[in-house]
Amino acid sequence: MAPPPPSPSMAPPGLIHSAPGPPDTCALLPPPPAAASVAFAAAAASMSGPAVETPSAIQICRIMRPDDANVAGNVHGGTILKMIEEAGAIISTRHCNSQNGERCVAALARVERTDFLSPMCIGEVAHVSAEITYTSKHSVEVQVNVMSENILTGTKKLTNKATLWYVPLSLKNVDKVLEVPPVVYSRQEQEEEGRKRYEAQKLERMETKWRNGDIVQPVQNPEPNTVSYSQSSLIHLVGPSDCTLHGFVHGGVTMKLMDEVAGIVAARHCKTNIVTASVDAINFHDKIRKELATSSMEHPLLRHHYLRAHDLYEQ
């Protein structure tokens, strides 16, 4: 299987989508040319041990099945989002454990705004490629590209691009954030641009944490055709398959649930087939434990943006 086209290391955030269940294939891509990639190194003043190289990119491939899609055959946005998060979690966890020391699991902290460039259909193969583009002392930036492939014709198209931020949490103490092994950049500008993106997302993340109490409350007996009338709730009992090694829910699972309830709201309001068009930036401020019930509630003004299916095809 040919690797997907390399994504620009400083590309703006794009789109996403995900799929339930383990991937059918997980392949490591060879490191891109040194002149155009971020080379990984384990040397840092604050860390000891020999230098260790980690793969600069990975790819997950999975064929889309009927249970991944809506009745019209379009793959759910939440399915693609979950696949994106899985790829990001793999490469960031691997990098954070590339040196001898306390073992950890990378937890999703933030996903930048993402747009869905084109729909993916049942029977197509999703190629999800991820690479690390920046690291700070306690966080990792991962950029993910999603390509869809029609295996009958060989046609490929870019469907999503996404930027995700992870933090390494100790396996022994989930409340302990560990240091991230540094990366060596081929160009000085890469580190400077990455630092600017890091500071920007950190500021916005703090602002949303202050507003975290602004929760949409359900309205009893709302008037028809109002915002409150479109509200919908979804309750999900968290099981082992939803969780990380810490026993907390994967960020991708949470995003999939959000997309499901938002899709219900949008379809009820539009009374037709809808597809995910974009998702605003999402910050993860707290953990959801295994065997707890989690609920989501959406209305048309929050987080997700949907289009009628024929509108998306025309764009």
Short mmCIF file of N, CA and C in Angstrom, two decimals, residues 15-159:
data_model
loop_
_atom_site.label_atom_id
_atom_site.label_comp_id
_atom_site.label_asym_id
_atom_site.label_seq_id
_atom_site.Cartn_x
_atom_site.Cartn_y
_atom_site.Cartn_z
N LEU A 15 -9.70 18.96 8.90
CA LEU A 15 -10.91 18.22 9.14
C LEU A 15 -10.68 16.92 9.85
N ILE A 16 -11.84 16.22 10.18
CA ILE A 16 -11.71 14.97 10.84
C ILE A 16 -12.91 14.06 10.74
N HIS A 17 -12.67 12.80 11.14
CA HIS A 17 -13.66 11.72 11.09
C HIS A 17 -13.07 10.49 11.77
N SER A 18 -13.87 9.55 12.21
CA SER A 18 -13.33 8.39 12.90
C SER A 18 -14.17 7.15 12.73
N ALA A 19 -13.63 6.01 13.22
CA ALA A 19 -14.37 4.77 13.04
C ALA A 19 -14.26 3.88 14.25
N PRO A 20 -15.34 3.19 14.64
CA PRO A 20 -15.27 2.31 15.81
C PRO A 20 -14.50 1.04 15.52
N GLY A 21 -13.98 0.46 16.61
CA GLY A 21 -13.30 -0.82 16.45
C GLY A 21 -11.84 -0.64 16.10
N PRO A 22 -11.04 -1.67 16.28
CA PRO A 22 -9.61 -1.58 15.97
C PRO A 22 -9.39 -1.48 14.48
N PRO A 23 -8.32 -0.79 14.07
CA PRO A 23 -8.04 -0.69 12.65
C PRO A 23 -7.67 -2.04 12.06
N ASP A 24 -7.99 -2.21 10.76
CA ASP A 24 -7.66 -3.46 10.09
C ASP A 24 -6.16 -3.57 9.85
N THR A 25 -5.53 -2.44 9.57
CA THR A 25 -4.11 -2.44 9.26
C THR A 25 -3.46 -1.26 9.94
N CYS A 26 -2.30 -1.45 10.47
CA CYS A 26 -1.54 -0.34 11.03
C CYS A 26 -0.13 -0.45 10.49
N ALA A 27 0.26 0.52 9.69
CA ALA A 27 1.56 0.46 9.02
C ALA A 27 2.37 1.68 9.39
N LEU A 28 3.65 1.47 9.59
CA LEU A 28 4.56 2.58 9.84
C LEU A 28 5.12 3.08 8.53
N LEU A 29 5.08 4.38 8.36
CA LEU A 29 5.64 4.97 7.16
C LEU A 29 7.12 5.25 7.39
N PRO A 30 7.95 5.16 6.36
CA PRO A 30 9.35 5.54 6.52
C PRO A 30 9.46 7.03 6.78
N PRO A 31 10.50 7.47 7.50
CA PRO A 31 10.65 8.89 7.77
C PRO A 31 10.78 9.67 6.47
N PRO A 32 10.11 10.87 6.40
CA PRO A 32 10.23 11.69 5.20
C PRO A 32 11.63 12.26 5.08
N PRO A 33 11.97 12.86 3.93
CA PRO A 33 13.31 13.42 3.75
C PRO A 33 13.66 14.38 4.86
N ALA A 34 14.91 14.37 5.26
CA ALA A 34 15.34 15.18 6.40
C ALA A 34 15.11 16.66 6.18
N ALA A 35 15.23 17.12 4.95
CA ALA A 35 15.09 18.54 4.68
C ALA A 35 13.67 19.03 4.90
N ALA A 36 12.70 18.15 4.83
CA ALA A 36 11.32 18.60 4.91
C ALA A 36 10.61 18.07 6.14
N SER A 37 11.29 17.38 7.02
CA SER A 37 10.60 16.75 8.13
C SER A 37 11.18 17.19 9.46
N VAL A 38 10.48 16.82 10.51
CA VAL A 38 10.97 17.04 11.86
C VAL A 38 11.69 15.77 12.29
N ALA A 39 12.97 15.86 12.56
CA ALA A 39 13.74 14.69 12.99
C ALA A 39 13.62 14.56 14.50
N PHE A 40 13.44 13.35 14.96
CA PHE A 40 13.24 13.13 16.38
C PHE A 40 14.57 12.79 17.05
N ALA A 41 14.75 13.32 18.25
CA ALA A 41 15.95 13.02 19.01
C ALA A 41 15.58 12.92 20.47
N ALA A 42 16.37 12.18 21.20
CA ALA A 42 16.09 12.02 22.61
C ALA A 42 17.06 12.81 23.47
N ALA A 43 17.86 13.65 22.88
CA ALA A 43 18.83 14.41 23.65
C ALA A 43 18.20 15.69 24.14
N ALA A 44 18.35 15.97 25.41
CA ALA A 44 17.86 17.23 25.98
C ALA A 44 18.60 17.47 27.28
N ALA A 45 18.72 18.72 27.63
CA ALA A 45 19.47 19.05 28.83
C ALA A 45 18.79 18.49 30.07
N SER A 46 17.43 18.44 30.03
CA SER A 46 16.70 17.99 31.21
C SER A 46 16.49 16.49 31.23
N MET A 47 16.98 15.77 30.21
CA MET A 47 16.73 14.33 30.15
C MET A 47 18.04 13.59 29.92
N SER A 48 18.10 12.38 30.44
CA SER A 48 19.31 11.59 30.30
C SER A 48 19.03 10.37 29.46
N GLY A 49 20.11 9.68 29.06
CA GLY A 49 19.94 8.47 28.28
C GLY A 49 20.37 8.69 26.85
N PRO A 50 20.63 7.59 26.14
CA PRO A 50 21.08 7.70 24.76
C PRO A 50 19.98 8.21 23.85
N ALA A 51 20.40 8.80 22.73
CA ALA A 51 19.43 9.30 21.76
C ALA A 51 18.66 8.13 21.16
N VAL A 52 17.35 8.35 21.01
CA VAL A 52 16.48 7.32 20.47
C VAL A 52 15.66 7.93 19.34
N GLU A 53 15.69 7.28 18.19
CA GLU A 53 14.87 7.75 17.08
C GLU A 53 13.50 7.10 17.13
N THR A 54 12.46 7.90 16.88
CA THR A 54 11.10 7.38 16.82
C THR A 54 10.54 7.66 15.43
N PRO A 55 9.65 6.83 14.94
CA PRO A 55 9.08 7.07 13.61
C PRO A 55 8.42 8.44 13.54
N SER A 56 8.68 9.18 12.47
CA SER A 56 8.15 10.54 12.35
C SER A 56 6.73 10.54 11.84
N ALA A 57 6.22 9.42 11.36
CA ALA A 57 4.85 9.36 10.85
C ALA A 57 4.32 7.95 10.95
N ILE A 58 3.03 7.82 11.14
CA ILE A 58 2.37 6.52 11.10
C ILE A 58 1.13 6.64 10.23
N GLN A 59 0.61 5.50 9.82
CA GLN A 59 -0.61 5.47 9.02
C GLN A 59 -1.50 4.33 9.49
N ILE A 60 -2.79 4.63 9.65
CA ILE A 60 -3.80 3.63 9.96
C ILE A 60 -4.73 3.53 8.76
N CYS A 61 -5.01 2.31 8.31
CA CYS A 61 -5.91 2.10 7.18
C CYS A 61 -7.09 1.24 7.63
N ARG A 62 -8.26 1.60 7.16
CA ARG A 62 -9.46 0.86 7.57
C ARG A 62 -10.54 1.02 6.51
N ILE A 63 -11.19 -0.07 6.15
CA ILE A 63 -12.29 0.00 5.19
C ILE A 63 -13.56 0.41 5.91
N MET A 64 -14.34 1.27 5.27
CA MET A 64 -15.56 1.78 5.88
C MET A 64 -16.71 0.80 5.66
N ARG A 65 -17.40 0.46 6.75
CA ARG A 65 -18.48 -0.52 6.74
C ARG A 65 -19.84 0.15 6.93
N PRO A 66 -20.91 -0.59 6.71
CA PRO A 66 -22.25 0.01 6.87
C PRO A 66 -22.49 0.61 8.26
N ASP A 67 -21.95 -0.02 9.32
CA ASP A 67 -22.20 0.53 10.65
C ASP A 67 -21.38 1.78 10.94
N ASP A 68 -20.53 2.21 10.00
CA ASP A 68 -19.78 3.46 10.13
C ASP A 68 -20.52 4.64 9.52
N ALA A 69 -21.62 4.39 8.84
CA ALA A 69 -22.24 5.42 8.00
C ALA A 69 -23.72 5.60 8.31
N ASN A 70 -24.29 6.67 7.73
CA ASN A 70 -25.72 6.92 7.87
C ASN A 70 -26.49 6.15 6.80
N VAL A 71 -27.79 6.37 6.74
CA VAL A 71 -28.62 5.60 5.83
C VAL A 71 -28.31 5.90 4.36
N ALA A 72 -27.68 7.05 4.10
CA ALA A 72 -27.33 7.41 2.72
C ALA A 72 -25.96 6.89 2.32
N GLY A 73 -25.26 6.22 3.24
CA GLY A 73 -23.94 5.67 2.93
C GLY A 73 -22.78 6.60 3.19
N ASN A 74 -23.04 7.78 3.78
CA ASN A 74 -21.96 8.71 4.12
C ASN A 74 -21.40 8.38 5.49
N VAL A 75 -20.08 8.25 5.60
CA VAL A 75 -19.45 7.90 6.88
C VAL A 75 -19.66 9.03 7.88
N HIS A 76 -20.04 8.68 9.09
CA HIS A 76 -20.26 9.66 10.15
C HIS A 76 -19.00 10.45 10.44
N GLY A 77 -19.17 11.75 10.70
CA GLY A 77 -18.03 12.57 11.09
C GLY A 77 -17.37 12.07 12.36
N GLY A 78 -18.19 11.57 13.30
CA GLY A 78 -17.63 11.07 14.55
C GLY A 78 -16.76 9.85 14.34
N THR A 79 -17.09 9.04 13.33
CA THR A 79 -16.27 7.87 13.01
C THR A 79 -14.88 8.30 12.57
N ILE A 80 -14.82 9.32 11.73
CA ILE A 80 -13.52 9.81 11.25
C ILE A 80 -12.76 10.50 12.38
N LEU A 81 -13.47 11.25 13.22
CA LEU A 81 -12.82 11.91 14.35
C LEU A 81 -12.15 10.90 15.28
N LYS A 82 -12.83 9.80 15.50
CA LYS A 82 -12.27 8.77 16.39
C LYS A 82 -11.01 8.15 15.78
N MET A 83 -11.00 7.92 14.47
CA MET A 83 -9.81 7.38 13.81
C MET A 83 -8.64 8.37 13.90
N ILE A 84 -8.94 9.63 13.73
CA ILE A 84 -7.91 10.66 13.81
C ILE A 84 -7.27 10.67 15.20
N GLU A 85 -8.13 10.59 16.22
CA GLU A 85 -7.61 10.62 17.58
C GLU A 85 -6.81 9.37 17.89
N GLU A 86 -7.20 8.23 17.36
CA GLU A 86 -6.45 6.99 17.57
C GLU A 86 -5.04 7.11 17.00
N ALA A 87 -4.94 7.65 15.78
CA ALA A 87 -3.62 7.81 15.15
C ALA A 87 -2.76 8.77 15.96
N GLY A 88 -3.37 9.88 16.40
CA GLY A 88 -2.61 10.85 17.20
C GLY A 88 -2.15 10.28 18.52
N ALA A 89 -3.00 9.48 19.16
CA ALA A 89 -2.64 8.88 20.44
C ALA A 89 -1.50 7.88 20.29
N ILE A 90 -1.50 7.13 19.20
CA ILE A 90 -0.44 6.14 18.99
C ILE A 90 0.92 6.82 18.83
N ILE A 91 1.00 7.79 17.93
CA ILE A 91 2.30 8.38 17.65
C ILE A 91 2.81 9.23 18.81
N SER A 92 1.91 9.92 19.52
CA SER A 92 2.35 10.75 20.64
C SER A 92 2.74 9.89 21.84
N THR A 93 2.00 8.80 22.11
CA THR A 93 2.38 7.91 23.21
C THR A 93 3.71 7.24 22.92
N ARG A 94 3.91 6.80 21.68
CA ARG A 94 5.18 6.17 21.31
C ARG A 94 6.34 7.14 21.49
N HIS A 95 6.16 8.39 21.07
CA HIS A 95 7.24 9.37 21.20
C HIS A 95 7.54 9.67 22.66
N CYS A 96 6.49 9.81 23.47
CA CYS A 96 6.69 10.16 24.88
C CYS A 96 7.34 9.02 25.67
N ASN A 97 7.33 7.80 25.13
CA ASN A 97 7.99 6.67 25.78
C ASN A 97 9.27 6.25 25.05
N SER A 98 9.81 7.15 24.23
CA SER A 98 10.99 6.81 23.44
C SER A 98 12.28 6.83 24.24
N GLN A 99 12.23 7.30 25.47
CA GLN A 99 13.40 7.29 26.35
C GLN A 99 13.13 6.43 27.56
N ASN A 100 14.20 5.94 28.16
CA ASN A 100 14.07 5.20 29.41
C ASN A 100 13.56 6.14 30.49
N GLY A 101 12.63 5.67 31.27
CA GLY A 101 12.05 6.51 32.31
C GLY A 101 10.65 6.04 32.64
N GLU A 102 9.92 6.86 33.35
CA GLU A 102 8.56 6.52 33.76
C GLU A 102 7.65 6.40 32.55
N ARG A 103 6.89 5.33 32.47
CA ARG A 103 6.03 5.09 31.32
C ARG A 103 4.75 5.92 31.42
N CYS A 104 4.20 6.25 30.27
CA CYS A 104 3.06 7.15 30.25
C CYS A 104 2.15 6.83 29.06
N VAL A 105 0.97 7.42 29.09
CA VAL A 105 0.03 7.38 27.98
C VAL A 105 -0.33 8.81 27.62
N ALA A 106 -0.28 9.12 26.33
CA ALA A 106 -0.61 10.48 25.88
C ALA A 106 -2.13 10.65 25.88
N ALA A 107 -2.60 11.69 26.56
CA ALA A 107 -4.04 11.97 26.65
C ALA A 107 -4.37 13.19 25.80
N LEU A 108 -5.49 13.13 25.12
CA LEU A 108 -5.91 14.24 24.26
C LEU A 108 -6.32 15.44 25.11
N ALA A 109 -5.74 16.59 24.81
CA ALA A 109 -6.06 17.82 25.53
C ALA A 109 -6.88 18.79 24.68
N ARG A 110 -6.65 18.79 23.35
CA ARG A 110 -7.34 19.77 22.51
C ARG A 110 -7.31 19.31 21.06
N VAL A 111 -8.38 19.61 20.35
CA VAL A 111 -8.45 19.44 18.90
C VAL A 111 -8.80 20.79 18.31
N GLU A 112 -8.00 21.26 17.35
CA GLU A 112 -8.30 22.54 16.71
C GLU A 112 -9.54 22.40 15.81
N ARG A 113 -10.08 23.55 15.41
CA ARG A 113 -11.23 23.53 14.51
C ARG A 113 -10.88 22.71 13.27
N THR A 114 -11.83 21.87 12.86
CA THR A 114 -11.59 21.00 11.70
C THR A 114 -12.76 21.12 10.73
N ASP A 115 -12.44 20.96 9.47
CA ASP A 115 -13.45 21.02 8.41
C ASP A 115 -13.42 19.71 7.63
N PHE A 116 -14.58 19.32 7.15
CA PHE A 116 -14.70 18.10 6.35
C PHE A 116 -14.76 18.52 4.88
N LEU A 117 -13.70 18.19 4.15
CA LEU A 117 -13.55 18.69 2.78
C LEU A 117 -14.42 17.95 1.79
N SER A 118 -14.58 16.66 1.98
CA SER A 118 -15.42 15.87 1.08
C SER A 118 -15.90 14.64 1.84
N PRO A 119 -17.06 14.11 1.45
CA PRO A 119 -17.60 12.95 2.17
C PRO A 119 -16.85 11.67 1.86
N MET A 120 -16.92 10.74 2.79
CA MET A 120 -16.37 9.39 2.61
C MET A 120 -17.53 8.41 2.63
N CYS A 121 -17.46 7.37 1.81
CA CYS A 121 -18.60 6.47 1.64
C CYS A 121 -18.27 5.04 2.05
N ILE A 122 -19.31 4.26 2.25
CA ILE A 122 -19.15 2.84 2.56
C ILE A 122 -18.36 2.16 1.44
N GLY A 123 -17.43 1.30 1.82
CA GLY A 123 -16.61 0.58 0.85
C GLY A 123 -15.31 1.25 0.53
N GLU A 124 -15.17 2.53 0.87
CA GLU A 124 -13.91 3.22 0.64
C GLU A 124 -12.95 2.94 1.79
N VAL A 125 -11.66 3.07 1.53
CA VAL A 125 -10.64 2.86 2.55
C VAL A 125 -10.16 4.21 3.08
N ALA A 126 -10.17 4.35 4.39
CA ALA A 126 -9.65 5.56 5.02
C ALA A 126 -8.18 5.37 5.34
N HIS A 127 -7.34 6.28 4.85
CA HIS A 127 -5.91 6.30 5.16
C HIS A 127 -5.68 7.48 6.10
N VAL A 128 -5.40 7.19 7.36
CA VAL A 128 -5.21 8.23 8.38
C VAL A 128 -3.73 8.29 8.72
N SER A 129 -3.06 9.37 8.33
CA SER A 129 -1.62 9.52 8.59
C SER A 129 -1.39 10.63 9.60
N ALA A 130 -0.48 10.38 10.53
CA ALA A 130 -0.21 11.33 11.61
C ALA A 130 1.29 11.56 11.74
N GLU A 131 1.66 12.79 12.10
CA GLU A 131 3.06 13.12 12.35
C GLU A 131 3.15 14.18 13.44
N ILE A 132 4.22 14.15 14.20
CA ILE A 132 4.46 15.14 15.25
C ILE A 132 5.14 16.34 14.63
N THR A 133 4.59 17.53 14.90
CA THR A 133 5.12 18.76 14.29
C THR A 133 5.69 19.73 15.31
N TYR A 134 5.41 19.51 16.61
CA TYR A 134 5.98 20.40 17.63
C TYR A 134 5.83 19.73 18.99
N THR A 135 6.81 19.99 19.87
CA THR A 135 6.70 19.56 21.26
C THR A 135 7.11 20.71 22.17
N SER A 136 6.39 20.83 23.28
CA SER A 136 6.81 21.73 24.36
C SER A 136 7.27 20.84 25.51
N LYS A 137 7.45 21.42 26.68
CA LYS A 137 7.94 20.64 27.80
C LYS A 137 6.95 19.56 28.22
N HIS A 138 5.64 19.86 28.10
CA HIS A 138 4.63 18.92 28.58
C HIS A 138 3.55 18.61 27.55
N SER A 139 3.74 18.96 26.29
CA SER A 139 2.69 18.69 25.31
C SER A 139 3.27 18.35 23.94
N VAL A 140 2.45 17.70 23.14
CA VAL A 140 2.84 17.26 21.80
C VAL A 140 1.79 17.73 20.80
N GLU A 141 2.23 18.34 19.71
CA GLU A 141 1.32 18.71 18.63
C GLU A 141 1.41 17.65 17.53
N VAL A 142 0.26 17.12 17.14
CA VAL A 142 0.19 16.10 16.09
C VAL A 142 -0.71 16.61 14.97
N GLN A 143 -0.24 16.48 13.75
CA GLN A 143 -1.07 16.83 12.61
C GLN A 143 -1.46 15.55 11.88
N VAL A 144 -2.74 15.48 11.50
CA VAL A 144 -3.30 14.27 10.91
C VAL A 144 -3.98 14.62 9.58
N ASN A 145 -3.71 13.83 8.56
CA ASN A 145 -4.40 13.92 7.27
C ASN A 145 -5.19 12.65 7.04
N VAL A 146 -6.38 12.80 6.46
CA VAL A 146 -7.22 11.65 6.14
C VAL A 146 -7.49 11.65 4.64
N MET A 147 -7.13 10.54 4.00
CA MET A 147 -7.40 10.34 2.57
C MET A 147 -8.41 9.21 2.43
N SER A 148 -9.33 9.35 1.49
CA SER A 148 -10.24 8.26 1.16
C SER A 148 -9.82 7.65 -0.17
N GLU A 149 -9.90 6.34 -0.26
CA GLU A 149 -9.51 5.63 -1.48
C GLU A 149 -10.64 4.74 -1.96
N ASN A 150 -11.01 4.90 -3.21
CA ASN A 150 -11.93 3.98 -3.85
C ASN A 150 -11.10 2.82 -4.39
N ILE A 151 -11.19 1.66 -3.76
CA ILE A 151 -10.30 0.56 -4.12
C ILE A 151 -10.70 -0.10 -5.43
N LEU A 152 -11.84 0.28 -6.00
CA LEU A 152 -12.23 -0.24 -7.31
C LEU A 152 -11.61 0.57 -8.44
N THR A 153 -11.53 1.88 -8.25
CA THR A 153 -10.99 2.75 -9.29
C THR A 153 -9.60 3.27 -8.97
N GLY A 154 -9.20 3.19 -7.69
CA GLY A 154 -7.91 3.72 -7.29
C GLY A 154 -7.93 5.21 -7.01
N THR A 155 -9.08 5.84 -7.12
CA THR A 155 -9.19 7.28 -6.88
C THR A 155 -8.99 7.60 -5.41
N LYS A 156 -8.17 8.61 -5.14
CA LYS A 156 -7.93 9.06 -3.77
C LYS A 156 -8.25 10.55 -3.66
N LYS A 157 -8.73 10.94 -2.50
CA LYS A 157 -9.01 12.35 -2.26
C LYS A 157 -8.79 12.68 -0.79
N LEU A 158 -8.39 13.92 -0.54
CA LEU A 158 -8.20 14.40 0.83
C LEU A 158 -9.57 14.73 1.41
N THR A 159 -9.89 14.13 2.54
CA THR A 159 -11.19 14.37 3.16
C THR A 159 -11.09 15.21 4.43
#
